[in-house]
Amino acid sequence: MIIQYKISGEGKEALIQVIRSARKSIGLEVRAGGEVFARIPGRLSDRELKKFLEEHKGWIFDKVRLSKEREEKRKAVDAPRLGEMTAAQTVRMKERFLERVRHYSGLMGVAVGRVTVRSQKSRWGSCSAKGNLNFNYLLYFLPEELLDYVVVHELAHRRHMNHSGEFWAEVGRYFPDYKKCRRELKEIKLRSD
């Protein structure tokens, strides 16, 4: 059973991580920096997988190239590494996140679980099914509107654990300028300590 597959052609190559699950169709994802993932049905044969990936290698190479170009243009956040911050700085940072979560969760009428601030490699924030919120510490060093947008985004997941139209309507209800903030965050480089 294939867990990685390398495609090559036109002087290029890409290594694809294969993730099997209960899904019904094949999904391709190219992450920032050019990492490629194929999410496939658990029963898909290796032969069918290889055929699909070879048929789509032009698309994969284009997306990897675009992803790498976008990553090179992204701006870095002028911030110390999380491990280099003093205990007092860490406390102030956590308090700011908690204050913004309290403010918006009160406005939105949603309950939350634990709030965690840490260095995350690929996300600005996340919300678990239990209502636990995780935030990337780099948000602390960005304009407050970007932090607020991520807080509202994650709190909206307390009502909609997806990115449906209803979800975005909920975000827009409490943060009308969310599209501008989304664009700005896409231009900022994430890093992991």
PDB file of C-alpha atoms in Angstrom:
ATOM      1  CA  MET A   1       0.000   0.000   0.000  1.00  0.00           C
ATOM      2  CA  ILE A   2       1.547   3.291  -1.164  1.00  0.00           C
ATOM      3  CA  ILE A   3       2.061   6.005   1.475  1.00  0.00           C
ATOM      4  CA  GLN A   4       4.306   8.231  -0.696  1.00  0.00           C
ATOM      5  CA  TYR A   5       4.554   8.557  -4.451  1.00  0.00           C
ATOM      6  CA  LYS A   6       7.051  10.539  -6.521  1.00  0.00           C
ATOM      7  CA  ILE A   7       6.011  12.021  -9.850  1.00  0.00           C
ATOM      8  CA  SER A   8       8.496  13.444 -12.331  1.00  0.00           C
ATOM      9  CA  GLY A   9       8.557  15.000 -15.768  1.00  0.00           C
ATOM     10  CA  GLU A  10       9.646  18.165 -17.598  1.00  0.00           C
ATOM     11  CA  GLY A  11      12.714  18.313 -15.336  1.00  0.00           C
ATOM     12  CA  LYS A  12      10.524  18.543 -12.231  1.00  0.00           C
ATOM     13  CA  GLU A  13       9.552  16.166  -9.466  1.00  0.00           C
ATOM     14  CA  ALA A  14       7.228  16.164  -6.499  1.00  0.00           C
ATOM     15  CA  LEU A  15       6.824  13.797  -3.564  1.00  0.00           C
ATOM     16  CA  ILE A  16       3.185  13.191  -2.674  1.00  0.00           C
ATOM     17  CA  GLN A  17       2.135  12.086   0.811  1.00  0.00           C
ATOM     18  CA  VAL A  18      -0.803   9.663   0.572  1.00  0.00           C
ATOM     19  CA  ILE A  19      -3.455   9.706   3.306  1.00  0.00           C
ATOM     20  CA  ARG A  20      -6.135   7.017   3.218  1.00  0.00           C
ATOM     21  CA  SER A  21      -9.494   7.560   4.901  1.00  0.00           C
ATOM     22  CA  ALA A  22     -13.210   6.825   4.647  1.00  0.00           C
ATOM     23  CA  ARG A  23     -13.700   9.535   2.005  1.00  0.00           C
ATOM     24  CA  LYS A  24     -15.356   8.682  -1.319  1.00  0.00           C
ATOM     25  CA  SER A  25     -13.214  10.720  -3.717  1.00  0.00           C
ATOM     26  CA  ILE A  26      -9.589  11.690  -4.282  1.00  0.00           C
ATOM     27  CA  GLY A  27      -8.506  15.114  -3.056  1.00  0.00           C
ATOM     28  CA  LEU A  28      -5.211  16.835  -3.828  1.00  0.00           C
ATOM     29  CA  GLU A  29      -3.769  19.550  -1.594  1.00  0.00           C
ATOM     30  CA  VAL A  30      -0.647  21.640  -2.130  1.00  0.00           C
ATOM     31  CA  ARG A  31       0.416  23.469   1.024  1.00  0.00           C
ATOM     32  CA  ALA A  32       2.573  26.535   1.438  1.00  0.00           C
ATOM     33  CA  GLY A  33       6.123  25.734   0.451  1.00  0.00           C
ATOM     34  CA  GLY A  34       5.027  23.025  -1.991  1.00  0.00           C
ATOM     35  CA  GLU A  35       4.122  20.040   0.212  1.00  0.00           C
ATOM     36  CA  VAL A  36       1.676  17.791  -1.683  1.00  0.00           C
ATOM     37  CA  PHE A  37      -0.968  15.540  -0.128  1.00  0.00           C
ATOM     38  CA  ALA A  38      -3.350  13.092  -1.781  1.00  0.00           C
ATOM     39  CA  ARG A  39      -6.330  12.178   0.392  1.00  0.00           C
ATOM     40  CA  ILE A  40      -7.848   9.029  -1.011  1.00  0.00           C
ATOM     41  CA  PRO A  41     -10.517   6.420  -0.280  1.00  0.00           C
ATOM     42  CA  GLY A  42      -9.117   3.573   1.830  1.00  0.00           C
ATOM     43  CA  ARG A  43     -10.002   0.957  -0.799  1.00  0.00           C
ATOM     44  CA  LEU A  44      -8.475   2.721  -3.807  1.00  0.00           C
ATOM     45  CA  SER A  45      -5.913   0.441  -5.435  1.00  0.00           C
ATOM     46  CA  ASP A  46      -2.291   1.515  -5.850  1.00  0.00           C
ATOM     47  CA  ARG A  47      -2.715   1.147  -9.632  1.00  0.00           C
ATOM     48  CA  GLU A  48      -5.677   3.556  -9.672  1.00  0.00           C
ATOM     49  CA  LEU A  49      -3.821   5.982  -7.427  1.00  0.00           C
ATOM     50  CA  LYS A  50      -0.725   6.004  -9.659  1.00  0.00           C
ATOM     51  CA  LYS A  51      -2.889   6.517 -12.757  1.00  0.00           C
ATOM     52  CA  PHE A  52      -4.711   9.458 -11.155  1.00  0.00           C
ATOM     53  CA  LEU A  53      -1.494  11.146  -9.967  1.00  0.00           C
ATOM     54  CA  GLU A  54       0.236  10.705 -13.324  1.00  0.00           C
ATOM     55  CA  GLU A  55      -2.816  12.168 -15.123  1.00  0.00           C
ATOM     56  CA  HIS A  56      -2.771  15.191 -12.801  1.00  0.00           C
ATOM     57  CA  LYS A  57       0.965  15.812 -12.591  1.00  0.00           C
ATOM     58  CA  GLY A  58       0.777  18.966 -14.765  1.00  0.00           C
ATOM     59  CA  TRP A  59      -1.739  20.458 -12.313  1.00  0.00           C
ATOM     60  CA  ILE A  60       0.398  19.366  -9.341  1.00  0.00           C
ATOM     61  CA  PHE A  61       3.586  20.914 -10.784  1.00  0.00           C
ATOM     62  CA  ASP A  62       1.739  24.205 -11.502  1.00  0.00           C
ATOM     63  CA  LYS A  63       0.325  24.372  -7.967  1.00  0.00           C
ATOM     64  CA  VAL A  64       3.703  23.543  -6.382  1.00  0.00           C
ATOM     65  CA  ARG A  65       5.365  26.309  -8.429  1.00  0.00           C
ATOM     66  CA  LEU A  66       2.665  28.851  -7.493  1.00  0.00           C
ATOM     67  CA  SER A  67       2.815  27.805  -3.844  1.00  0.00           C
ATOM     68  CA  LYS A  68       6.599  28.266  -3.706  1.00  0.00           C
ATOM     69  CA  GLU A  69       6.377  31.659  -5.442  1.00  0.00           C
ATOM     70  CA  ARG A  70       3.697  32.816  -3.001  1.00  0.00           C
ATOM     71  CA  GLU A  71       5.755  31.581  -0.037  1.00  0.00           C
ATOM     72  CA  GLU A  72       8.822  33.548  -1.228  1.00  0.00           C
ATOM     73  CA  LYS A  73       6.734  36.757  -1.403  1.00  0.00           C
ATOM     74  CA  ARG A  74       5.250  36.372   2.075  1.00  0.00           C
ATOM     75  CA  LYS A  75       6.425  38.777   4.778  1.00  0.00           C
ATOM     76  CA  ALA A  76       7.925  37.549   8.024  1.00  0.00           C
ATOM     77  CA  VAL A  77       6.605  38.783  11.365  1.00  0.00           C
ATOM     78  CA  ASP A  78       9.109  40.786  13.399  1.00  0.00           C
ATOM     79  CA  ALA A  79       8.771  38.776  16.600  1.00  0.00           C
ATOM     80  CA  PRO A  80      11.008  36.873  18.979  1.00  0.00           C
ATOM     81  CA  ARG A  81      10.756  33.112  18.997  1.00  0.00           C
ATOM     82  CA  LEU A  82       8.251  31.886  21.559  1.00  0.00           C
ATOM     83  CA  GLY A  83      10.991  30.178  23.576  1.00  0.00           C
ATOM     84  CA  GLU A  84      12.946  33.453  23.784  1.00  0.00           C
ATOM     85  CA  MET A  85      10.107  35.411  25.421  1.00  0.00           C
ATOM     86  CA  THR A  86      10.245  36.152  29.140  1.00  0.00           C
ATOM     87  CA  ALA A  87       7.631  34.747  31.514  1.00  0.00           C
ATOM     88  CA  ALA A  88       6.155  38.250  31.906  1.00  0.00           C
ATOM     89  CA  GLN A  89       5.868  38.690  28.121  1.00  0.00           C
ATOM     90  CA  THR A  90       4.184  35.299  27.815  1.00  0.00           C
ATOM     91  CA  VAL A  91       1.672  36.165  30.559  1.00  0.00           C
ATOM     92  CA  ARG A  92       0.846  39.529  28.890  1.00  0.00           C
ATOM     93  CA  MET A  93       0.432  37.790  25.543  1.00  0.00           C
ATOM     94  CA  LYS A  94      -1.879  35.095  26.921  1.00  0.00           C
ATOM     95  CA  GLU A  95      -3.948  37.758  28.737  1.00  0.00           C
ATOM     96  CA  ARG A  96      -4.450  39.688  25.504  1.00  0.00           C
ATOM     97  CA  PHE A  97      -5.746  36.569  23.734  1.00  0.00           C
ATOM     98  CA  LEU A  98      -8.040  35.757  26.674  1.00  0.00           C
ATOM     99  CA  GLU A  99      -9.391  39.319  26.731  1.00  0.00           C
ATOM    100  CA  ARG A 100     -10.243  39.243  23.008  1.00  0.00           C
ATOM    101  CA  VAL A 101     -11.828  35.764  23.331  1.00  0.00           C
ATOM    102  CA  ARG A 102     -13.931  36.936  26.323  1.00  0.00           C
ATOM    103  CA  HIS A 103     -15.012  40.055  24.454  1.00  0.00           C
ATOM    104  CA  TYR A 104     -16.112  38.288  21.270  1.00  0.00           C
ATOM    105  CA  SER A 105     -17.503  35.128  22.889  1.00  0.00           C
ATOM    106  CA  GLY A 106     -19.748  37.410  24.991  1.00  0.00           C
ATOM    107  CA  LEU A 107     -20.906  39.312  21.888  1.00  0.00           C
ATOM    108  CA  MET A 108     -21.482  36.113  19.920  1.00  0.00           C
ATOM    109  CA  GLY A 109     -23.074  34.193  22.786  1.00  0.00           C
ATOM    110  CA  VAL A 110     -20.811  31.152  22.494  1.00  0.00           C
ATOM    111  CA  ALA A 111     -19.010  29.158  25.173  1.00  0.00           C
ATOM    112  CA  VAL A 112     -15.367  28.157  24.882  1.00  0.00           C
ATOM    113  CA  GLY A 113     -13.147  25.601  26.561  1.00  0.00           C
ATOM    114  CA  ARG A 114      -9.408  26.002  26.997  1.00  0.00           C
ATOM    115  CA  VAL A 115      -7.508  28.800  25.219  1.00  0.00           C
ATOM    116  CA  THR A 116      -3.950  27.937  24.182  1.00  0.00           C
ATOM    117  CA  VAL A 117      -1.321  30.166  22.558  1.00  0.00           C
ATOM    118  CA  ARG A 118       1.597  28.466  20.860  1.00  0.00           C
ATOM    119  CA  SER A 119       3.828  28.411  17.816  1.00  0.00           C
ATOM    120  CA  GLN A 120       1.976  26.692  14.980  1.00  0.00           C
ATOM    121  CA  LYS A 121       3.500  25.811  11.652  1.00  0.00           C
ATOM    122  CA  SER A 122       0.484  25.979   9.364  1.00  0.00           C
ATOM    123  CA  ARG A 123      -2.389  27.771  11.129  1.00  0.00           C
ATOM    124  CA  TRP A 124      -3.300  31.067  12.685  1.00  0.00           C
ATOM    125  CA  GLY A 125      -5.888  29.396  14.880  1.00  0.00           C
ATOM    126  CA  SER A 126      -8.071  26.342  15.397  1.00  0.00           C
ATOM    127  CA  CYS A 127     -11.182  25.279  17.305  1.00  0.00           C
ATOM    128  CA  SER A 128     -11.819  21.734  18.530  1.00  0.00           C
ATOM    129  CA  ALA A 129     -15.234  20.079  18.754  1.00  0.00           C
ATOM    130  CA  LYS A 130     -15.022  20.603  22.546  1.00  0.00           C
ATOM    131  CA  GLY A 131     -14.596  24.347  22.080  1.00  0.00           C
ATOM    132  CA  ASN A 132     -10.888  24.496  22.858  1.00  0.00           C
ATOM    133  CA  LEU A 133      -9.217  27.329  20.973  1.00  0.00           C
ATOM    134  CA  ASN A 134      -5.600  27.414  19.794  1.00  0.00           C
ATOM    135  CA  PHE A 135      -3.935  30.562  18.492  1.00  0.00           C
ATOM    136  CA  ASN A 136      -0.609  31.192  16.817  1.00  0.00           C
ATOM    137  CA  TYR A 137       1.468  33.412  19.094  1.00  0.00           C
ATOM    138  CA  LEU A 138       2.585  35.527  16.101  1.00  0.00           C
ATOM    139  CA  LEU A 139      -0.886  37.130  16.073  1.00  0.00           C
ATOM    140  CA  TYR A 140       0.176  39.019  19.214  1.00  0.00           C
ATOM    141  CA  PHE A 141       2.757  40.907  17.119  1.00  0.00           C
ATOM    142  CA  LEU A 142       0.342  41.819  14.318  1.00  0.00           C
ATOM    143  CA  PRO A 143      -2.254  44.626  14.152  1.00  0.00           C
ATOM    144  CA  GLU A 144      -5.133  44.002  16.576  1.00  0.00           C
ATOM    145  CA  GLU A 145      -7.690  43.706  13.760  1.00  0.00           C
ATOM    146  CA  LEU A 146      -5.911  40.568  12.490  1.00  0.00           C
ATOM    147  CA  LEU A 147      -5.950  38.999  15.956  1.00  0.00           C
ATOM    148  CA  ASP A 148      -9.626  39.929  16.341  1.00  0.00           C
ATOM    149  CA  TYR A 149     -10.472  38.426  12.948  1.00  0.00           C
ATOM    150  CA  VAL A 150      -8.880  35.086  13.901  1.00  0.00           C
ATOM    151  CA  VAL A 151     -10.666  35.099  17.263  1.00  0.00           C
ATOM    152  CA  VAL A 152     -14.043  35.702  15.567  1.00  0.00           C
ATOM    153  CA  HIS A 153     -13.240  33.068  12.921  1.00  0.00           C
ATOM    154  CA  GLU A 154     -12.522  30.416  15.548  1.00  0.00           C
ATOM    155  CA  LEU A 155     -15.527  31.400  17.681  1.00  0.00           C
ATOM    156  CA  ALA A 156     -17.786  31.107  14.621  1.00  0.00           C
ATOM    157  CA  HIS A 157     -16.727  27.439  14.521  1.00  0.00           C
ATOM    158  CA  ARG A 158     -18.606  27.019  17.818  1.00  0.00           C
ATOM    159  CA  ARG A 159     -21.766  27.282  15.700  1.00  0.00           C
ATOM    160  CA  HIS A 160     -20.520  25.888  12.377  1.00  0.00           C
ATOM    161  CA  MET A 161     -17.631  23.376  12.375  1.00  0.00           C
ATOM    162  CA  ASN A 162     -17.030  23.980   8.661  1.00  0.00           C
ATOM    163  CA  HIS A 163     -16.462  26.822   6.213  1.00  0.00           C
ATOM    164  CA  SER A 164     -19.997  26.910   4.790  1.00  0.00           C
ATOM    165  CA  GLY A 165     -21.921  29.983   3.717  1.00  0.00           C
ATOM    166  CA  GLU A 166     -23.566  30.037   7.145  1.00  0.00           C
ATOM    167  CA  PHE A 167     -20.131  30.025   8.782  1.00  0.00           C
ATOM    168  CA  TRP A 168     -18.913  33.016   6.734  1.00  0.00           C
ATOM    169  CA  ALA A 169     -22.203  34.849   7.392  1.00  0.00           C
ATOM    170  CA  GLU A 170     -21.579  34.355  11.133  1.00  0.00           C
ATOM    171  CA  VAL A 171     -18.023  35.713  10.796  1.00  0.00           C
ATOM    172  CA  GLY A 172     -19.307  38.689   8.763  1.00  0.00           C
ATOM    173  CA  ARG A 173     -21.989  39.461  11.349  1.00  0.00           C
ATOM    174  CA  TYR A 174     -19.353  40.141  14.017  1.00  0.00           C
ATOM    175  CA  PHE A 175     -16.390  41.121  11.835  1.00  0.00           C
ATOM    176  CA  PRO A 176     -17.615  42.746   8.584  1.00  0.00           C
ATOM    177  CA  ASP A 177     -14.064  43.465   7.315  1.00  0.00           C
ATOM    178  CA  TYR A 178     -13.009  39.793   7.470  1.00  0.00           C
ATOM    179  CA  LYS A 179     -12.146  39.451   3.745  1.00  0.00           C
ATOM    180  CA  LYS A 180      -9.470  42.148   3.975  1.00  0.00           C
ATOM    181  CA  CYS A 181      -7.962  40.483   7.062  1.00  0.00           C
ATOM    182  CA  ARG A 182      -7.973  37.060   5.393  1.00  0.00           C
ATOM    183  CA  ARG A 183      -6.031  38.494   2.445  1.00  0.00           C
ATOM    184  CA  GLU A 184      -3.511  40.169   4.758  1.00  0.00           C
ATOM    185  CA  LEU A 185      -2.899  36.985   6.755  1.00  0.00           C
ATOM    186  CA  LYS A 186      -2.249  35.041   3.551  1.00  0.00           C
ATOM    187  CA  GLU A 187       0.634  37.427   2.848  1.00  0.00           C
ATOM    188  CA  ILE A 188       2.339  36.741   6.190  1.00  0.00           C
ATOM    189  CA  LYS A 189       4.788  33.895   6.692  1.00  0.00           C
ATOM    190  CA  LEU A 190       4.101  31.427   9.478  1.00  0.00           C
ATOM    191  CA  ARG A 191       6.984  29.875  11.353  1.00  0.00           C
ATOM    192  CA  SER A 192       7.431  27.192  13.934  1.00  0.00           C
ATOM    193  CA  ASP A 193       9.890  27.299  16.844  1.00  0.00           C
TER     194      ASP A 193
END
